[in-house]
PDB file of C-alpha atoms in Angstrom:
ATOM      1  CA  MET A   1      -0.447  -4.294  13.430  1.00 90.00           C
ATOM      2  CA  LYS A   2      -1.667  -1.420  11.283  1.00 97.00           C
ATOM      3  CA  ARG A   3       0.802   1.387  10.642  1.00 98.00           C
ATOM      4  CA  ARG A   4      -0.090   4.623  12.380  1.00 98.00           C
ATOM      5  CA  VAL A   5      -0.458   7.523   9.920  1.00 98.00           C
ATOM      6  CA  ALA A   6      -0.714  11.283  10.358  1.00 98.00           C
ATOM      7  CA  ILE A   7      -2.167  13.435   7.594  1.00 98.00           C
ATOM      8  CA  LEU A   8      -0.979  17.040   7.403  1.00 98.00           C
ATOM      9  CA  ILE A   9      -3.364  19.548   5.832  1.00 98.00           C
ATOM     10  CA  SER A  10      -3.818  23.280   5.336  1.00 97.00           C
ATOM     11  CA  GLY A  11      -7.179  23.427   3.569  1.00 96.00           C
ATOM     12  CA  ARG A  12     -10.260  21.416   2.703  1.00 96.00           C
ATOM     13  CA  GLY A  13      -8.632  17.999   3.029  1.00 96.00           C
ATOM     14  CA  SER A  14      -9.976  16.352  -0.118  1.00 97.00           C
ATOM     15  CA  ASN A  15      -7.213  13.762  -0.322  1.00 98.00           C
ATOM     16  CA  MET A  16      -7.354  13.427   3.459  1.00 98.00           C
ATOM     17  CA  ALA A  17     -10.981  12.336   3.155  1.00 98.00           C
ATOM     18  CA  ALA A  18     -10.069   9.751   0.502  1.00 98.00           C
ATOM     19  CA  LEU A  19      -7.360   8.323   2.745  1.00 98.00           C
ATOM     20  CA  ILE A  20      -9.663   8.199   5.771  1.00 98.00           C
ATOM     21  CA  LYS A  21     -12.328   6.412   3.724  1.00 98.00           C
ATOM     22  CA  ALA A  22      -9.862   3.840   2.417  1.00 98.00           C
ATOM     23  CA  ALA A  23      -8.359   3.246   5.855  1.00 98.00           C
ATOM     24  CA  ALA A  24     -11.802   2.452   7.260  1.00 97.00           C
ATOM     25  CA  ALA A  25     -11.723  -0.887   5.425  1.00 97.00           C
ATOM     26  CA  PRO A  26     -10.882  -3.741   7.820  1.00 97.00           C
ATOM     27  CA  ASP A  27      -8.125  -5.072   5.564  1.00 97.00           C
ATOM     28  CA  PHE A  28      -6.373  -1.722   5.034  1.00 98.00           C
ATOM     29  CA  PRO A  29      -2.849  -1.977   6.489  1.00 98.00           C
ATOM     30  CA  ALA A  30      -2.741   1.523   7.994  1.00 98.00           C
ATOM     31  CA  GLU A  31      -4.902   3.615  10.296  1.00 98.00           C
ATOM     32  CA  ILE A  32      -5.302   7.367  10.190  1.00 98.00           C
ATOM     33  CA  SER A  33      -4.374   8.173  13.760  1.00 98.00           C
ATOM     34  CA  LEU A  34      -4.118  11.954  13.560  1.00 98.00           C
ATOM     35  CA  VAL A  35      -4.866  14.906  11.294  1.00 98.00           C
ATOM     36  CA  ILE A  36      -2.723  17.984  11.851  1.00 98.00           C
ATOM     37  CA  SER A  37      -3.371  21.397  10.330  1.00 98.00           C
ATOM     38  CA  ASN A  38      -1.138  24.450  10.392  1.00 98.00           C
ATOM     39  CA  LYS A  39      -4.262  26.605  10.000  1.00 97.00           C
ATOM     40  CA  ALA A  40      -7.004  26.668  12.627  1.00 97.00           C
ATOM     41  CA  ASP A  41      -9.701  27.462  10.046  1.00 97.00           C
ATOM     42  CA  ALA A  42      -8.859  24.622   7.643  1.00 98.00           C
ATOM     43  CA  PRO A  43     -12.185  23.048   6.563  1.00 97.00           C
ATOM     44  CA  GLY A  44     -10.548  19.629   6.582  1.00 98.00           C
ATOM     45  CA  LEU A  45     -10.443  19.644  10.376  1.00 98.00           C
ATOM     46  CA  GLU A  46     -14.221  19.361  10.607  1.00 97.00           C
ATOM     47  CA  ARG A  47     -14.230  16.626   7.970  1.00 97.00           C
ATOM     48  CA  ALA A  48     -11.707  14.665  10.011  1.00 98.00           C
ATOM     49  CA  LYS A  49     -13.646  15.138  13.244  1.00 97.00           C
ATOM     50  CA  ALA A  50     -16.834  13.970  11.523  1.00 97.00           C
ATOM     51  CA  SER A  51     -14.981  10.778  10.592  1.00 97.00           C
ATOM     52  CA  GLY A  52     -13.873  10.235  14.171  1.00 97.00           C
ATOM     53  CA  VAL A  53     -10.202  11.008  13.559  1.00 98.00           C
ATOM     54  CA  PRO A  54      -8.327  12.995  16.248  1.00 98.00           C
ATOM     55  CA  THR A  55      -7.214  16.428  15.084  1.00 98.00           C
ATOM     56  CA  LEU A  56      -4.588  18.915  16.166  1.00 98.00           C
ATOM     57  CA  VAL A  57      -3.812  22.495  15.169  1.00 98.00           C
ATOM     58  CA  ILE A  58      -0.224  23.716  15.182  1.00 98.00           C
ATOM     59  CA  GLU A  59      -0.381  27.247  13.832  1.00 97.00           C
ATOM     60  CA  SER A  60       2.628  27.961  11.631  1.00 96.00           C
ATOM     61  CA  LYS A  61       2.077  31.703  11.332  1.00 94.00           C
ATOM     62  CA  PRO A  62       3.480  32.565  14.800  1.00 96.00           C
ATOM     63  CA  PHE A  63       6.735  30.831  13.842  1.00 97.00           C
ATOM     64  CA  GLY A  64       7.257  33.062  10.804  1.00 94.00           C
ATOM     65  CA  LYS A  65      10.399  31.904   9.017  1.00 93.00           C
ATOM     66  CA  ASP A  66      11.459  29.699  11.915  1.00 97.00           C
ATOM     67  CA  ARG A  67      10.776  26.399  10.203  1.00 96.00           C
ATOM     68  CA  ALA A  68      12.881  24.434  12.671  1.00 97.00           C
ATOM     69  CA  GLY A  69      10.887  25.808  15.588  1.00 98.00           C
ATOM     70  CA  PHE A  70       7.603  24.787  13.977  1.00 98.00           C
ATOM     71  CA  GLU A  71       8.965  21.355  13.122  1.00 98.00           C
ATOM     72  CA  ALA A  72      10.113  20.763  16.698  1.00 98.00           C
ATOM     73  CA  VAL A  73       6.538  21.205  17.916  1.00 98.00           C
ATOM     74  CA  LEU A  74       5.238  19.096  15.033  1.00 98.00           C
ATOM     75  CA  GLN A  75       7.720  16.304  15.741  1.00 98.00           C
ATOM     76  CA  ALA A  76       6.763  16.275  19.411  1.00 98.00           C
ATOM     77  CA  ALA A  77       3.121  15.775  18.439  1.00 98.00           C
ATOM     78  CA  LEU A  78       4.019  12.993  16.011  1.00 98.00           C
ATOM     79  CA  ASP A  79       6.056  11.259  18.699  1.00 98.00           C
ATOM     80  CA  GLN A  80       3.289  11.634  21.260  1.00 98.00           C
ATOM     81  CA  HIS A  81       0.814   9.886  18.961  1.00 98.00           C
ATOM     82  CA  GLY A  82       3.225   7.169  17.873  1.00 98.00           C
ATOM     83  CA  ILE A  83       3.103   8.168  14.217  1.00 98.00           C
ATOM     84  CA  GLU A  84       5.015   5.935  11.820  1.00 98.00           C
ATOM     85  CA  LEU A  85       4.062   7.385   8.426  1.00 98.00           C
ATOM     86  CA  ILE A  86       3.059  10.857   7.181  1.00 98.00           C
ATOM     87  CA  CYS A  87       0.827  11.776   4.258  1.00 98.00           C
ATOM     88  CA  LEU A  88       0.760  15.380   3.096  1.00 98.00           C
ATOM     89  CA  GLY A  89      -2.651  16.468   1.842  1.00 96.00           C
ATOM     90  CA  GLY A  90      -2.384  20.024   0.586  1.00 93.00           C
ATOM     91  CA  PHE A  91      -0.025  21.001   3.392  1.00 96.00           C
ATOM     92  CA  MET A  92       1.165  24.482   2.450  1.00 92.00           C
ATOM     93  CA  ARG A  93       4.332  24.633   4.477  1.00 92.00           C
ATOM     94  CA  LEU A  94       7.875  23.896   3.343  1.00 93.00           C
ATOM     95  CA  PHE A  95      10.036  21.644   5.509  1.00 97.00           C
ATOM     96  CA  THR A  96      13.698  21.922   6.345  1.00 97.00           C
ATOM     97  CA  ALA A  97      16.111  19.414   4.857  1.00 97.00           C
ATOM     98  CA  GLU A  98      16.671  18.004   8.340  1.00 98.00           C
ATOM     99  CA  PHE A  99      12.996  17.210   8.861  1.00 98.00           C
ATOM    100  CA  THR A 100      12.493  15.615   5.432  1.00 98.00           C
ATOM    101  CA  GLN A 101      15.636  13.543   5.851  1.00 97.00           C
ATOM    102  CA  SER A 102      14.485  12.301   9.249  1.00 98.00           C
ATOM    103  CA  TRP A 103      11.252  11.070   7.623  1.00 98.00           C
ATOM    104  CA  TYR A 104      12.825   9.889   4.369  1.00 97.00           C
ATOM    105  CA  GLY A 105      10.986   6.864   3.025  1.00 97.00           C
ATOM    106  CA  ARG A 106       8.118   7.413   5.470  1.00 98.00           C
ATOM    107  CA  MET A 107       6.513  10.647   4.221  1.00 98.00           C
ATOM    108  CA  LEU A 108       4.340  10.806   1.091  1.00 98.00           C
ATOM    109  CA  ASN A 109       3.021  13.726  -0.917  1.00 98.00           C
ATOM    110  CA  ILE A 110       0.681  13.935  -3.902  1.00 98.00           C
ATOM    111  CA  HIS A 111       1.129  16.460  -6.710  1.00 98.00           C
ATOM    112  CA  PRO A 112      -1.353  17.105  -9.554  1.00 98.00           C
ATOM    113  CA  SER A 113       0.952  16.499 -12.497  1.00 98.00           C
ATOM    114  CA  LEU A 114       2.966  13.671 -13.988  1.00 98.00           C
ATOM    115  CA  LEU A 115       6.243  14.465 -12.306  1.00 97.00           C
ATOM    116  CA  PRO A 116       8.957  15.343 -13.085  1.00 97.00           C
ATOM    117  CA  SER A 117       6.879  17.536 -15.422  1.00 98.00           C
ATOM    118  CA  PHE A 118       5.279  20.668 -13.985  1.00 98.00           C
ATOM    119  CA  PRO A 119       6.408  20.759 -10.357  1.00 97.00           C
ATOM    120  CA  GLY A 120       5.553  23.652  -8.067  1.00 95.00           C
ATOM    121  CA  LEU A 121       2.667  26.084  -8.419  1.00 95.00           C
ATOM    122  CA  ASP A 122      -0.107  26.034 -11.051  1.00 97.00           C
ATOM    123  CA  PRO A 123       0.660  22.592 -12.516  1.00 98.00           C
ATOM    124  CA  HIS A 124      -2.623  22.557 -14.449  1.00 98.00           C
ATOM    125  CA  GLY A 125      -1.846  25.874 -16.083  1.00 98.00           C
ATOM    126  CA  GLN A 126       1.685  24.688 -16.856  1.00 98.00           C
ATOM    127  CA  ALA A 127       0.286  21.556 -18.523  1.00 98.00           C
ATOM    128  CA  LEU A 128      -2.198  23.511 -20.637  1.00 98.00           C
ATOM    129  CA  ARG A 129       0.398  26.059 -21.730  1.00 98.00           C
ATOM    130  CA  ALA A 130       2.742  23.246 -22.727  1.00 98.00           C
ATOM    131  CA  GLY A 131       0.020  21.611 -24.806  1.00 98.00           C
ATOM    132  CA  VAL A 132       0.510  18.138 -23.341  1.00 98.00           C
ATOM    133  CA  LYS A 133      -2.010  15.443 -24.272  1.00 97.00           C
ATOM    134  CA  LEU A 134      -1.775  13.635 -20.931  1.00 97.00           C
ATOM    135  CA  SER A 135      -1.582  14.992 -17.427  1.00 98.00           C
ATOM    136  CA  GLY A 136      -2.318  13.426 -14.075  1.00 98.00           C
ATOM    137  CA  ALA A 137      -1.153  13.000 -10.514  1.00 98.00           C
ATOM    138  CA  THR A 138       1.918  11.621  -8.785  1.00 98.00           C
ATOM    139  CA  VAL A 139       2.425  10.178  -5.317  1.00 98.00           C
ATOM    140  CA  HIS A 140       6.042  10.531  -4.288  1.00 98.00           C
ATOM    141  CA  PHE A 141       8.311  10.416  -1.272  1.00 98.00           C
ATOM    142  CA  VAL A 142       9.199  13.804   0.168  1.00 98.00           C
ATOM    143  CA  ILE A 143      12.768  15.063  -0.109  1.00 97.00           C
ATOM    144  CA  PRO A 144      14.198  18.565   0.474  1.00 95.00           C
ATOM    145  CA  ALA A 145      13.665  19.549  -3.189  1.00 95.00           C
ATOM    146  CA  THR A 146      10.087  20.513  -4.074  1.00 93.00           C
ATOM    147  CA  ASP A 147       8.047  17.816  -5.852  1.00 95.00           C
ATOM    148  CA  ALA A 148      11.157  15.844  -6.636  1.00 94.00           C
ATOM    149  CA  GLY A 149      11.175  12.695  -4.490  1.00 96.00           C
ATOM    150  CA  PRO A 150      11.112   9.074  -5.692  1.00 97.00           C
ATOM    151  CA  ILE A 151       7.835   8.312  -7.467  1.00 97.00           C
ATOM    152  CA  VAL A 152       5.594   5.669  -5.874  1.00 97.00           C
ATOM    153  CA  MET A 153       2.562   5.784  -8.173  1.00 96.00           C
ATOM    154  CA  GLN A 154       1.080   7.843 -10.986  1.00 96.00           C
ATOM    155  CA  GLY A 155      -2.307   8.175 -12.640  1.00 96.00           C
ATOM    156  CA  ALA A 156      -3.051   9.843 -15.957  1.00 96.00           C
ATOM    157  CA  VAL A 157      -5.948  11.608 -17.668  1.00 96.00           C
ATOM    158  CA  PRO A 158      -6.241  12.816 -21.267  1.00 96.00           C
ATOM    159  CA  VAL A 159      -6.101  16.571 -21.819  1.00 97.00           C
ATOM    160  CA  SER A 160      -8.732  18.061 -24.103  1.00 95.00           C
ATOM    161  CA  ASP A 161      -8.149  21.064 -26.355  1.00 95.00           C
ATOM    162  CA  HIS A 162     -11.146  22.601 -24.581  1.00 95.00           C
ATOM    163  CA  ASP A 163      -9.890  22.044 -21.049  1.00 97.00           C
ATOM    164  CA  THR A 164      -9.463  24.859 -18.582  1.00 97.00           C
ATOM    165  CA  GLY A 165      -7.438  24.711 -15.418  1.00 97.00           C
ATOM    166  CA  ASP A 166     -10.633  23.996 -13.486  1.00 97.00           C
ATOM    167  CA  THR A 167     -11.899  21.163 -15.686  1.00 97.00           C
ATOM    168  CA  LEU A 168      -8.493  19.516 -15.804  1.00 97.00           C
ATOM    169  CA  SER A 169      -8.111  19.886 -12.055  1.00 97.00           C
ATOM    170  CA  GLU A 170     -11.486  18.251 -11.467  1.00 96.00           C
ATOM    171  CA  ARG A 171     -10.590  15.141 -13.474  1.00 95.00           C
ATOM    172  CA  ILE A 172      -7.150  14.847 -11.990  1.00 97.00           C
ATOM    173  CA  LEU A 173      -8.595  15.092  -8.482  1.00 97.00           C
ATOM    174  CA  GLU A 174     -10.574  11.907  -9.116  1.00 96.00           C
ATOM    175  CA  VAL A 175      -7.328  10.139  -9.985  1.00 97.00           C
ATOM    176  CA  GLU A 176      -5.653  11.557  -6.887  1.00 97.00           C
ATOM    177  CA  HIS A 177      -8.356  10.013  -4.725  1.00 97.00           C
ATOM    178  CA  ARG A 178      -7.710   6.626  -6.343  1.00 96.00           C
ATOM    179  CA  ILE A 179      -3.929   6.450  -6.280  1.00 97.00           C
ATOM    180  CA  TYR A 180      -3.109   8.045  -2.922  1.00 98.00           C
ATOM    181  CA  PRO A 181      -4.771   5.304  -0.843  1.00 98.00           C
ATOM    182  CA  GLU A 182      -3.166   2.643  -3.032  1.00 97.00           C
ATOM    183  CA  ALA A 183       0.264   4.214  -2.623  1.00 97.00           C
ATOM    184  CA  LEU A 184      -0.213   4.298   1.149  1.00 98.00           C
ATOM    185  CA  ARG A 185      -1.275   0.650   1.054  1.00 97.00           C
ATOM    186  CA  LEU A 186       1.939  -0.272  -0.738  1.00 97.00           C
ATOM    187  CA  LEU A 187       4.065   1.669   1.719  1.00 97.00           C
ATOM    188  CA  ALA A 188       2.285   0.299   4.792  1.00 98.00           C
ATOM    189  CA  THR A 189       2.716  -3.291   3.612  1.00 97.00           C
ATOM    190  CA  GLY A 190       6.398  -2.829   2.832  1.00 96.00           C
ATOM    191  CA  LYS A 191       5.994  -3.434  -0.893  1.00 96.00           C
ATOM    192  CA  VAL A 192       7.833  -0.259  -1.862  1.00 95.00           C
ATOM    193  CA  ARG A 193      11.582   0.143  -1.597  1.00 93.00           C
ATOM    194  CA  ILE A 194      13.862   2.956  -2.691  1.00 95.00           C
ATOM    195  CA  VAL A 195      16.813   1.939  -4.834  1.00 95.00           C
ATOM    196  CA  GLY A 196      19.081   4.910  -5.382  1.00 92.00           C
ATOM    197  CA  GLU A 197      16.608   7.641  -6.316  1.00 91.00           C
ATOM    198  CA  VAL A 198      13.942   5.345  -7.767  1.00 95.00           C
ATOM    199  CA  CYS A 199      11.046   3.409  -6.194  1.00 94.00           C
ATOM    200  CA  LYS A 200      10.700  -0.291  -6.854  1.00 94.00           C
ATOM    201  CA  THR A 201       7.344  -1.957  -6.187  1.00 91.00           C
ATOM    202  CA  GLU A 202       7.232  -5.618  -5.228  1.00 84.00           C
ATOM    203  CA  GLY A 203       5.413  -7.685  -7.830  1.00 68.00           C
ATOM    204  CA  SER A 204       4.538  -4.731 -10.050  1.00 61.00           C
ATOM    205  CA  GLY A 205       3.799  -5.357 -13.716  1.00 52.00           C
ATOM    206  CA  ALA A 206       4.597  -3.081 -16.616  1.00 45.00           C
ATOM    207  CA  SER A 207       1.377  -1.092 -16.291  1.00 46.00           C
ATOM    208  CA  GLU A 208       0.002  -1.990 -12.865  1.00 49.00           C
ATOM    209  CA  ASN A 209       0.474   1.457 -11.401  1.00 45.00           C
ATOM    210  CA  PHE A 210      -0.591   3.432 -14.462  1.00 47.00           C
ATOM    211  CA  LEU A 211      -4.217   4.499 -14.347  1.00 50.00           C
ATOM    212  CA  VAL A 212      -6.270   6.283 -16.977  1.00 44.00           C
ATOM    213  CA  SER A 213      -9.324   8.023 -15.606  1.00 43.00           C
ATOM    214  CA  PRO A 214     -12.544   6.587 -17.062  1.00 39.00           C
ATOM    215  CA  VAL A 215     -14.122  10.041 -16.945  1.00 41.00           C
ATOM    216  CA  VAL A 216     -12.653  11.020 -20.323  1.00 38.00           C
ATOM    217  CA  ALA A 217     -11.644   7.636 -21.685  1.00 37.00           C
ATOM    218  CA  ARG A 218     -13.623   7.810 -24.925  1.00 39.00           C
ATOM    219  CA  ALA A 219     -12.218   9.507 -27.994  1.00 36.00           C
ATOM    220  CA  SER A 220     -15.524  11.318 -28.484  1.00 38.00           C
ATOM    221  CA  ASP A 221     -15.058  13.020 -25.139  1.00 42.00           C
ATOM    222  CA  LEU A 222     -11.950  14.677 -26.483  1.00 39.00           C
ATOM    223  CA  THR A 223     -13.379  15.746 -29.824  1.00 38.00           C
ATOM    224  CA  ASP A 224     -17.035  16.586 -29.241  1.00 40.00           C
ATOM    225  CA  ARG A 225     -16.741  19.307 -26.616  1.00 35.00           C
TER     226      ARG A 225
END
């Protein structure tokens, strides 16, 4: 039986689309059963509908600061659709500790940096200001602290001296679209376990889950711009 997955979005749903595409493969161990947005005008809703995935809007704005009230409605929808796993795809809403704890080990998020470096807002700008030579993306389990859960998978890209936030973001997004489906595959097949505060992956080698984007893999790409 394929695991039933809900994707939560607030915007265009770029990672949502990558997950839906991956899940369309007959051998993928999960199915995208529902896409939920907290914004009625999120472009990702139309992308999901075009892919034949059921969608639902639960507006968060009317709840204001009442996170628990919003989450009660959200949880009811998840229960109604028999959701087993959650993937956050640019979902711009913070959860209460109670909600994240109830979904601990079953809710994934993706962040465009190599966590624990550069959590929170503007990770690309943080990376450029720090002068790092590698940046990337991280899929992690969601916990009450922001961008701080156990790491499932990471992918890296080189950072050029000529990069801007936009160019770096574009390359990292390609890595996001590669590692998020693979992280979901691992979770859905039970090959990921949490030991203490760290993820262990069944059968993983020393570099199996470390990806370098081929987009800027050549040294000349970093020096000739």
